[in-house]
Amino acid sequence: MKNKGIIYVLALAVFLIGTIEYIITGIIEMMAVDLGVSTSETGLLVTVFALAAAVVAPILIAVTINADRKKLLIAALSVFIASNGFMLVDLPYEIVLWVRIIQGASGGIATVVAMAVATRLVEKERRGNAIGIILMGLSSSLVLGVPMGTFFSEMFGWRILFILIGLLSVFPLLIIYKKVPAIKEEEKVTLRMQLSILRNSSILTALVITLFYIGGYSSLFTYITPFLQATSSLSIAQISGVLFLAGVCSFVGSRVGGQLADAKGSKFTICLGLLLQGATLLLFALAGVHLLVLILNLMIFMLATWSISPAQQLYLVTLAPRNPDIALSVNTSFIQFGFALGSGLGGVVISRTSVQYLNWLGLAAVSIALLLSILLFKKMSNRIKTPMAS
């Protein structure tokens, strides 16, 4: 694969962004106490990050579609790095919400552009693998970022984590500045061309699938620490270990998902991932019976969920081959809308009932995603067969 080193640097940048987004899932109780708010209100810090990434990223991607991707990536990363510095100050909860909005907007743009740049730097037949590597960076934030952050926050406090990650982000910024070439659209892209993507019913259905399967995932994982505390006798240190294992599975899932999409096709990979994701959410109802069952089920859940992402991204690129930037940016927006939807509804569930009911909310969302996938793939298959028959 061409430019493999640069692809991994882009994945590192996405890893650091993902750590900032997901770190709250591991330290949610600690932040709640420090900020003087409830657990569900702290969960909103995940929601607003996701919403900012979902709303701002596609707008700026659309406005700057004919601009140099390298310059946009550098600008977004620079704002992201600066925003982390605010976390060192003892800010009130309301201001922290605004800082998270800035982080979400800048991080969301950088993630989208990183994926788009990756697809331009490799051979066409390796695009799925390249996307998988970038998403591997995102899932790696669950492997290392969340569990290590949970562990070290006990010693140094959660604010130091944001500063450290901001400083580490300077390294990929410098490498991108020196090594990534200028990348522009070969043909000028108009706003009408961009909006035409959303008028395509197949693309729109694929985006809704993303919304629901990510929503099903985040409804549980945003509150995974209190969920594990409620269903087991694990300590915070032990939960850090479980989150590390879960992160390893998400890391492997992203890598395998990209390879499987190249080898077996996006449709096969998506359907298999959704089936496993739904099955594990169902089994969480029995997971409290035995600790080993709970941990094993969580591992498969993470593996399945993250195997879907590269296949889904690749499928959208094939649906919109002329404008992969727009397809990826809109899909990333729906990923973030999914995180916002899941974390928001999850917060409502735990504020009114119990954290132990979150898996049923997730199962409902994933079931909808699976049904839509079956209908979409059947529709596309019939569309291909019809011209052949005539």
Coordinates of C-alpha atoms in Angstrom, one line a residue:
M1 CA 0.0 0.0 0.0
K2 CA 1.3 3.4 -1.0
N3 CA 2.0 6.1 1.7
K4 CA 1.5 3.6 4.5
G5 CA 3.5 5.6 7.0
I6 CA 1.4 8.8 6.4
I7 CA -1.8 6.8 6.7
Y8 CA -0.7 5.7 10.2
V9 CA 0.2 9.3 11.2
L10 CA -3.4 10.3 10.2
A11 CA -4.6 7.4 12.3
L12 CA -2.6 8.7 15.2
A13 CA -4.3 12.1 14.9
V14 CA -7.7 10.4 14.8
F15 CA -6.7 8.3 17.9
L16 CA -6.0 11.4 19.9
I17 CA -9.3 13.0 18.8
G18 CA -11.2 9.8 19.7
T19 CA -9.5 9.7 23.1
I20 CA -10.8 13.2 23.9
E21 CA -14.3 12.2 22.7
Y22 CA -14.5 8.9 24.5
I23 CA -12.4 9.6 27.6
I24 CA -15.5 10.8 29.5
T25 CA -17.0 7.2 29.4
G26 CA -14.3 6.1 31.8
I27 CA -14.2 9.1 34.1
I28 CA -17.9 10.1 34.0
E29 CA -18.4 9.6 37.7
M30 CA -15.3 11.6 38.7
M31 CA -16.1 14.5 36.4
A32 CA -19.7 14.6 37.7
V33 CA -18.4 15.0 41.3
D34 CA -15.8 17.6 40.3
L35 CA -18.2 19.6 38.2
G36 CA -21.0 19.3 40.7
V37 CA -23.6 17.8 38.3
S38 CA -25.4 14.4 37.9
T39 CA -24.1 11.5 35.8
S40 CA -26.7 12.1 33.1
E41 CA -25.6 15.8 32.9
T42 CA -22.0 14.7 32.5
G43 CA -23.1 12.4 29.7
L44 CA -24.2 15.6 27.9
L45 CA -20.5 16.4 27.4
V46 CA -20.4 13.4 25.1
T47 CA -23.6 14.5 23.4
V48 CA -22.6 18.1 22.6
F49 CA -19.2 16.9 21.3
A50 CA -21.0 14.6 18.9
L51 CA -23.6 17.1 17.9
A52 CA -20.9 19.7 17.1
A53 CA -19.0 17.2 15.0
A54 CA -22.2 16.2 13.3
V55 CA -23.5 19.7 12.5
V56 CA -20.3 21.8 11.9
A57 CA -18.1 19.2 10.0
P58 CA -20.4 18.7 6.9
I59 CA -21.1 22.5 6.6
L60 CA -17.4 23.4 6.6
I61 CA -16.5 20.4 4.4
A62 CA -19.2 21.5 1.9
V63 CA -18.1 25.2 2.0
T64 CA -14.4 24.3 1.6
I65 CA -14.8 21.3 -0.8
N66 CA -12.6 22.9 -3.4
A67 CA -9.9 24.0 -0.9
D68 CA -6.7 22.2 -0.2
R69 CA -7.5 19.2 2.1
K70 CA -4.1 19.5 3.8
K71 CA -4.6 23.1 4.8
L72 CA -8.1 22.3 6.2
L73 CA -6.7 19.3 8.2
I74 CA -3.9 21.5 9.7
A75 CA -6.4 24.2 10.6
A76 CA -8.8 21.8 12.3
L77 CA -6.1 20.1 14.3
S78 CA -4.6 23.4 15.4
V79 CA -8.0 24.5 16.9
F80 CA -8.5 21.1 18.5
I81 CA -5.1 21.3 20.2
A82 CA -5.8 24.8 21.5
S83 CA -9.2 23.9 22.8
N84 CA -7.7 21.2 25.1
G85 CA -5.8 23.9 27.0
F86 CA -9.0 25.3 28.4
M87 CA -9.5 22.2 30.4
L88 CA -6.7 23.0 32.7
V89 CA -8.7 25.9 34.1
D90 CA -11.3 25.2 36.8
L91 CA -14.3 26.2 34.6
P92 CA -18.0 25.8 35.5
Y93 CA -20.0 23.1 33.9
E94 CA -21.7 25.5 31.4
I95 CA -18.3 26.7 30.0
V96 CA -17.0 23.1 29.8
L97 CA -20.0 22.4 27.6
W98 CA -18.8 25.1 25.2
V99 CA -15.2 23.8 25.2
R100 CA -16.6 20.4 24.3
I101 CA -18.5 21.9 21.4
I102 CA -15.2 23.5 20.1
Q103 CA -13.4 20.1 20.5
G104 CA -16.2 18.3 18.7
A105 CA -16.3 20.7 15.8
S106 CA -12.6 20.8 15.2
G107 CA -12.1 17.1 15.9
G108 CA -15.0 16.1 13.6
I109 CA -13.6 18.1 10.7
A110 CA -10.1 16.6 11.2
T111 CA -11.4 13.1 11.3
V112 CA -13.5 13.4 8.1
V113 CA -10.6 15.1 6.2
A114 CA -8.1 12.4 7.5
M115 CA -10.3 9.6 6.1
A116 CA -10.8 11.5 2.8
V117 CA -7.0 12.2 2.5
A118 CA -6.3 8.5 3.2
T119 CA -8.5 7.3 0.3
R120 CA -6.6 9.7 -2.0
L121 CA -3.1 8.5 -1.0
V122 CA -3.6 4.8 -1.6
E123 CA -4.5 2.5 -4.6
K124 CA -8.2 2.3 -5.4
E125 CA -8.4 -1.4 -4.4
R126 CA -6.8 -0.6 -1.0
R127 CA -9.3 2.2 0.0
G128 CA -11.2 -0.1 2.4
N129 CA -8.0 -1.1 4.1
A130 CA -6.9 2.6 4.4
I131 CA -10.3 3.6 5.9
G132 CA -9.9 0.6 8.3
I133 CA -6.5 1.9 9.5
I134 CA -7.9 5.4 10.2
L135 CA -10.8 3.9 12.1
M136 CA -8.3 1.6 13.8
G137 CA -6.9 4.8 15.2
L138 CA -10.3 5.8 16.4
S139 CA -10.9 2.5 18.1
S140 CA -7.4 2.5 19.5
S141 CA -8.6 5.4 21.7
L142 CA -10.7 2.8 23.4
V143 CA -7.8 0.4 23.6
L144 CA -5.4 2.9 25.2
G145 CA -7.0 6.3 25.7
V146 CA -10.1 5.4 27.8
P147 CA -8.6 2.7 30.1
M148 CA -5.3 4.5 30.6
G149 CA -7.1 7.8 31.1
T150 CA -9.4 6.1 33.7
F151 CA -6.4 4.6 35.5
F152 CA -4.2 7.7 35.5
S153 CA -7.0 10.1 36.3
E154 CA -7.1 8.5 39.8
M155 CA -3.5 9.7 40.3
F156 CA -3.3 13.0 38.4
G157 CA -6.8 14.1 37.9
W158 CA -8.9 14.2 34.7
R159 CA -7.9 17.8 33.7
I160 CA -4.2 16.8 33.1
L161 CA -5.3 14.2 30.6
F162 CA -6.7 16.8 28.3
I163 CA -3.6 18.9 28.4
L164 CA -1.3 15.8 27.7
I165 CA -3.4 14.7 24.7
G166 CA -3.3 18.3 23.3
L167 CA 0.5 18.3 23.5
L168 CA 0.8 14.9 21.9
S169 CA -1.4 16.1 19.0
V170 CA 1.3 18.5 18.0
F171 CA 3.4 15.6 16.7
P172 CA 1.0 14.4 13.9
L173 CA 0.3 18.0 13.1
L174 CA 4.0 18.6 12.3
I175 CA 4.2 15.4 10.3
I176 CA 1.1 16.2 8.3
Y177 CA 2.5 19.7 7.6
K178 CA 5.8 18.2 6.3
K179 CA 4.7 15.0 4.6
V180 CA 1.1 15.2 3.3
P181 CA 0.9 16.7 -0.2
A182 CA -1.6 19.3 -1.3
I183 CA -4.8 17.6 -2.2
K184 CA -7.6 19.3 -4.2
E185 CA -10.6 18.2 -6.3
E186 CA -9.6 17.5 -9.9
E187 CA -12.9 18.8 -11.0
K188 CA -14.7 21.8 -9.4
V189 CA -17.5 20.6 -7.1
T190 CA -20.6 22.7 -6.9
L191 CA -23.1 22.9 -4.0
R192 CA -25.7 21.3 -6.2
M193 CA -23.5 18.3 -6.7
Q194 CA -23.0 18.0 -3.0
L195 CA -26.7 18.2 -2.2
S196 CA -27.5 15.6 -4.8
I197 CA -25.9 13.0 -2.5
L198 CA -28.6 13.6 0.1
R199 CA -31.3 13.3 -2.6
N200 CA -30.1 9.7 -3.3
S201 CA -32.5 7.5 -1.4
S202 CA -29.9 4.7 -1.2
I203 CA -27.3 6.9 0.3
L204 CA -29.9 8.4 2.7
T205 CA -30.9 4.9 3.9
A206 CA -27.3 4.0 4.4
L207 CA -26.8 7.1 6.5
V208 CA -29.8 6.2 8.7
I209 CA -28.3 2.7 9.2
T210 CA -25.2 4.4 10.5
L211 CA -27.3 6.6 12.8
F212 CA -29.1 3.6 14.4
Y213 CA -26.2 1.2 14.8
I214 CA -24.0 3.8 16.4
G215 CA -26.9 5.0 18.5
G216 CA -27.3 1.4 19.8
Y217 CA -23.6 1.2 20.6
S218 CA -23.3 4.6 22.3
S219 CA -26.5 4.2 24.4
L220 CA -24.6 1.5 26.4
F221 CA -20.9 2.4 26.0
T222 CA -21.3 6.1 27.1
Y223 CA -22.3 4.8 30.5
I224 CA -20.2 1.6 30.5
T225 CA -18.5 2.4 33.8
P226 CA -21.7 2.7 35.8
F227 CA -23.2 -0.2 33.9
L228 CA -20.3 -2.5 34.9
Q229 CA -20.5 -1.2 38.5
A230 CA -24.2 -2.1 38.6
T231 CA -23.8 -5.6 37.0
S232 CA -20.6 -6.6 38.8
S233 CA -18.4 -6.1 41.8
L234 CA -15.5 -4.7 39.8
S235 CA -13.4 -1.8 41.2
I236 CA -12.4 1.2 39.1
A237 CA -8.9 -0.3 38.5
Q238 CA -10.5 -3.6 37.4
I239 CA -12.9 -1.7 35.1
S240 CA -9.9 0.0 33.5
G241 CA -8.6 -3.5 32.7
V242 CA -11.9 -4.5 31.2
L243 CA -12.1 -1.4 29.1
F244 CA -8.6 -2.1 27.9
L245 CA -9.7 -5.6 26.7
A246 CA -12.8 -4.0 25.1
G247 CA -10.6 -1.5 23.4
V248 CA -8.4 -4.3 22.0
C249 CA -11.5 -5.9 20.5
S250 CA -12.6 -2.6 18.9
F251 CA -9.0 -2.2 17.5
V252 CA -9.1 -5.7 16.0
G253 CA -12.7 -5.1 14.8
S254 CA -11.7 -2.0 12.8
R255 CA -8.7 -3.8 11.2
V256 CA -10.6 -7.0 10.4
G257 CA -13.6 -5.1 9.2
G258 CA -11.6 -3.2 6.6
Q259 CA -9.9 -6.4 5.4
L260 CA -13.1 -8.3 5.3
A261 CA -14.8 -5.5 3.3
D262 CA -12.1 -5.7 0.7
A263 CA -12.2 -9.5 0.6
K264 CA -15.9 -10.4 1.1
G265 CA -17.6 -7.1 0.3
S266 CA -19.2 -4.3 2.3
K267 CA -22.7 -5.9 2.4
F268 CA -21.5 -9.1 4.0
T269 CA -19.4 -7.4 6.6
I270 CA -22.1 -4.9 7.6
C271 CA -24.8 -7.6 8.0
L272 CA -22.5 -9.9 10.0
G273 CA -21.5 -7.1 12.3
L274 CA -25.1 -6.0 12.9
L275 CA -26.2 -9.5 13.7
L276 CA -23.4 -10.0 16.2
Q277 CA -24.0 -6.5 17.7
G278 CA -27.7 -7.2 18.2
A279 CA -27.1 -10.7 19.7
T280 CA -24.6 -9.4 22.2
L281 CA -26.9 -6.6 23.3
L282 CA -29.6 -9.2 23.9
L283 CA -27.2 -11.3 25.9
F284 CA -26.3 -8.4 28.2
A285 CA -29.6 -9.2 29.9
L286 CA -28.0 -12.4 31.1
A287 CA -24.5 -11.0 31.5
G288 CA -24.9 -10.2 35.2
V289 CA -25.2 -13.9 36.0
H290 CA -21.5 -14.5 35.6
L291 CA -18.6 -12.0 35.4
L292 CA -16.8 -14.0 32.7
V293 CA -20.0 -14.0 30.5
L294 CA -20.3 -10.3 31.0
I295 CA -16.7 -9.6 29.9
L296 CA -16.8 -12.0 27.0
N297 CA -20.0 -10.6 25.7
L298 CA -18.6 -7.0 26.0
M299 CA -15.6 -8.1 23.9
I300 CA -17.7 -9.6 21.1
F301 CA -19.9 -6.5 21.2
M302 CA -17.0 -4.2 20.7
L303 CA -15.5 -6.4 17.9
A304 CA -18.8 -6.5 16.0
T305 CA -19.6 -2.8 16.3
W306 CA -16.2 -1.6 15.1
S307 CA -16.0 -4.1 12.2
I308 CA -19.0 -2.4 10.7
S309 CA -17.5 1.1 10.4
P310 CA -14.9 0.6 7.6
A311 CA -17.4 -1.5 5.6
Q312 CA -20.0 1.2 5.9
Q313 CA -17.6 3.9 5.0
L314 CA -16.4 1.9 1.9
Y315 CA -20.0 1.2 0.9
L316 CA -20.8 4.9 0.9
V317 CA -17.7 5.7 -1.1
T318 CA -18.9 3.3 -3.8
L319 CA -22.3 4.9 -3.8
A320 CA -20.8 8.3 -4.3
P321 CA -17.5 7.7 -6.2
R322 CA -17.3 11.2 -7.6
N323 CA -17.5 12.9 -4.2
P324 CA -16.0 10.7 -1.5
D325 CA -15.2 13.6 0.8
I326 CA -18.9 14.6 1.0
A327 CA -20.1 11.0 1.4
L328 CA -17.5 10.4 4.2
S329 CA -18.3 13.8 5.9
V330 CA -22.0 13.2 5.9
N331 CA -21.6 9.7 7.2
T332 CA -19.3 10.9 9.9
S333 CA -22.0 13.4 10.8
F334 CA -24.5 10.6 11.2
I335 CA -21.9 8.7 13.3
Q336 CA -21.8 11.7 15.6
F337 CA -25.6 12.1 15.5
G338 CA -25.7 8.4 16.6
F339 CA -23.4 9.1 19.5
A340 CA -25.5 12.1 20.5
L341 CA -28.7 10.1 20.1
G342 CA -27.5 7.1 22.1
S343 CA -25.8 9.1 24.9
G344 CA -28.8 11.4 25.1
L345 CA -31.5 8.7 25.2
G346 CA -29.2 6.6 27.5
G347 CA -29.1 9.6 29.9
V348 CA -32.9 9.7 29.9
V349 CA -33.1 6.0 30.6
I350 CA -30.8 6.0 33.6
S351 CA -32.3 9.2 35.0
R352 CA -35.8 7.6 35.0
T353 CA -35.2 3.9 35.4
S354 CA -31.8 2.1 35.8
V355 CA -28.5 1.8 33.9
Q356 CA -29.2 -1.9 33.6
Y357 CA -31.9 -1.3 31.0
L358 CA -29.5 0.4 28.5
N359 CA -28.9 -2.8 26.5
W360 CA -32.6 -3.0 25.5
L361 CA -32.5 0.6 24.2
G362 CA -29.4 -0.4 22.2
L363 CA -31.0 -3.6 20.9
A364 CA -34.0 -1.7 19.5
A365 CA -31.7 0.7 17.6
V366 CA -29.5 -2.0 16.2
S367 CA -32.6 -4.1 15.1
I368 CA -33.8 -1.1 13.1
A369 CA -30.3 -0.8 11.5
L370 CA -30.3 -4.4 10.5
L371 CA -33.8 -4.3 9.0
L372 CA -32.9 -1.2 7.0
S373 CA -29.7 -2.9 5.8
I374 CA -31.6 -6.0 4.5
L375 CA -34.1 -3.8 2.7
L376 CA -31.4 -1.5 1.2
F377 CA -29.2 -4.4 -0.1
K378 CA -32.2 -6.2 -1.5
K379 CA -33.2 -3.0 -3.3
M380 CA -29.7 -2.5 -4.7
S381 CA -29.5 -6.2 -5.8
N382 CA -32.8 -5.9 -7.7
R383 CA -31.6 -2.7 -9.3
I384 CA -28.5 -4.5 -10.7
K385 CA -30.5 -7.5 -11.9
T386 CA -33.2 -5.5 -13.7
P387 CA -30.9 -4.1 -16.4
M388 CA -29.2 -7.5 -16.9
A389 CA -32.6 -9.1 -17.4
S390 CA -33.6 -6.6 -20.0

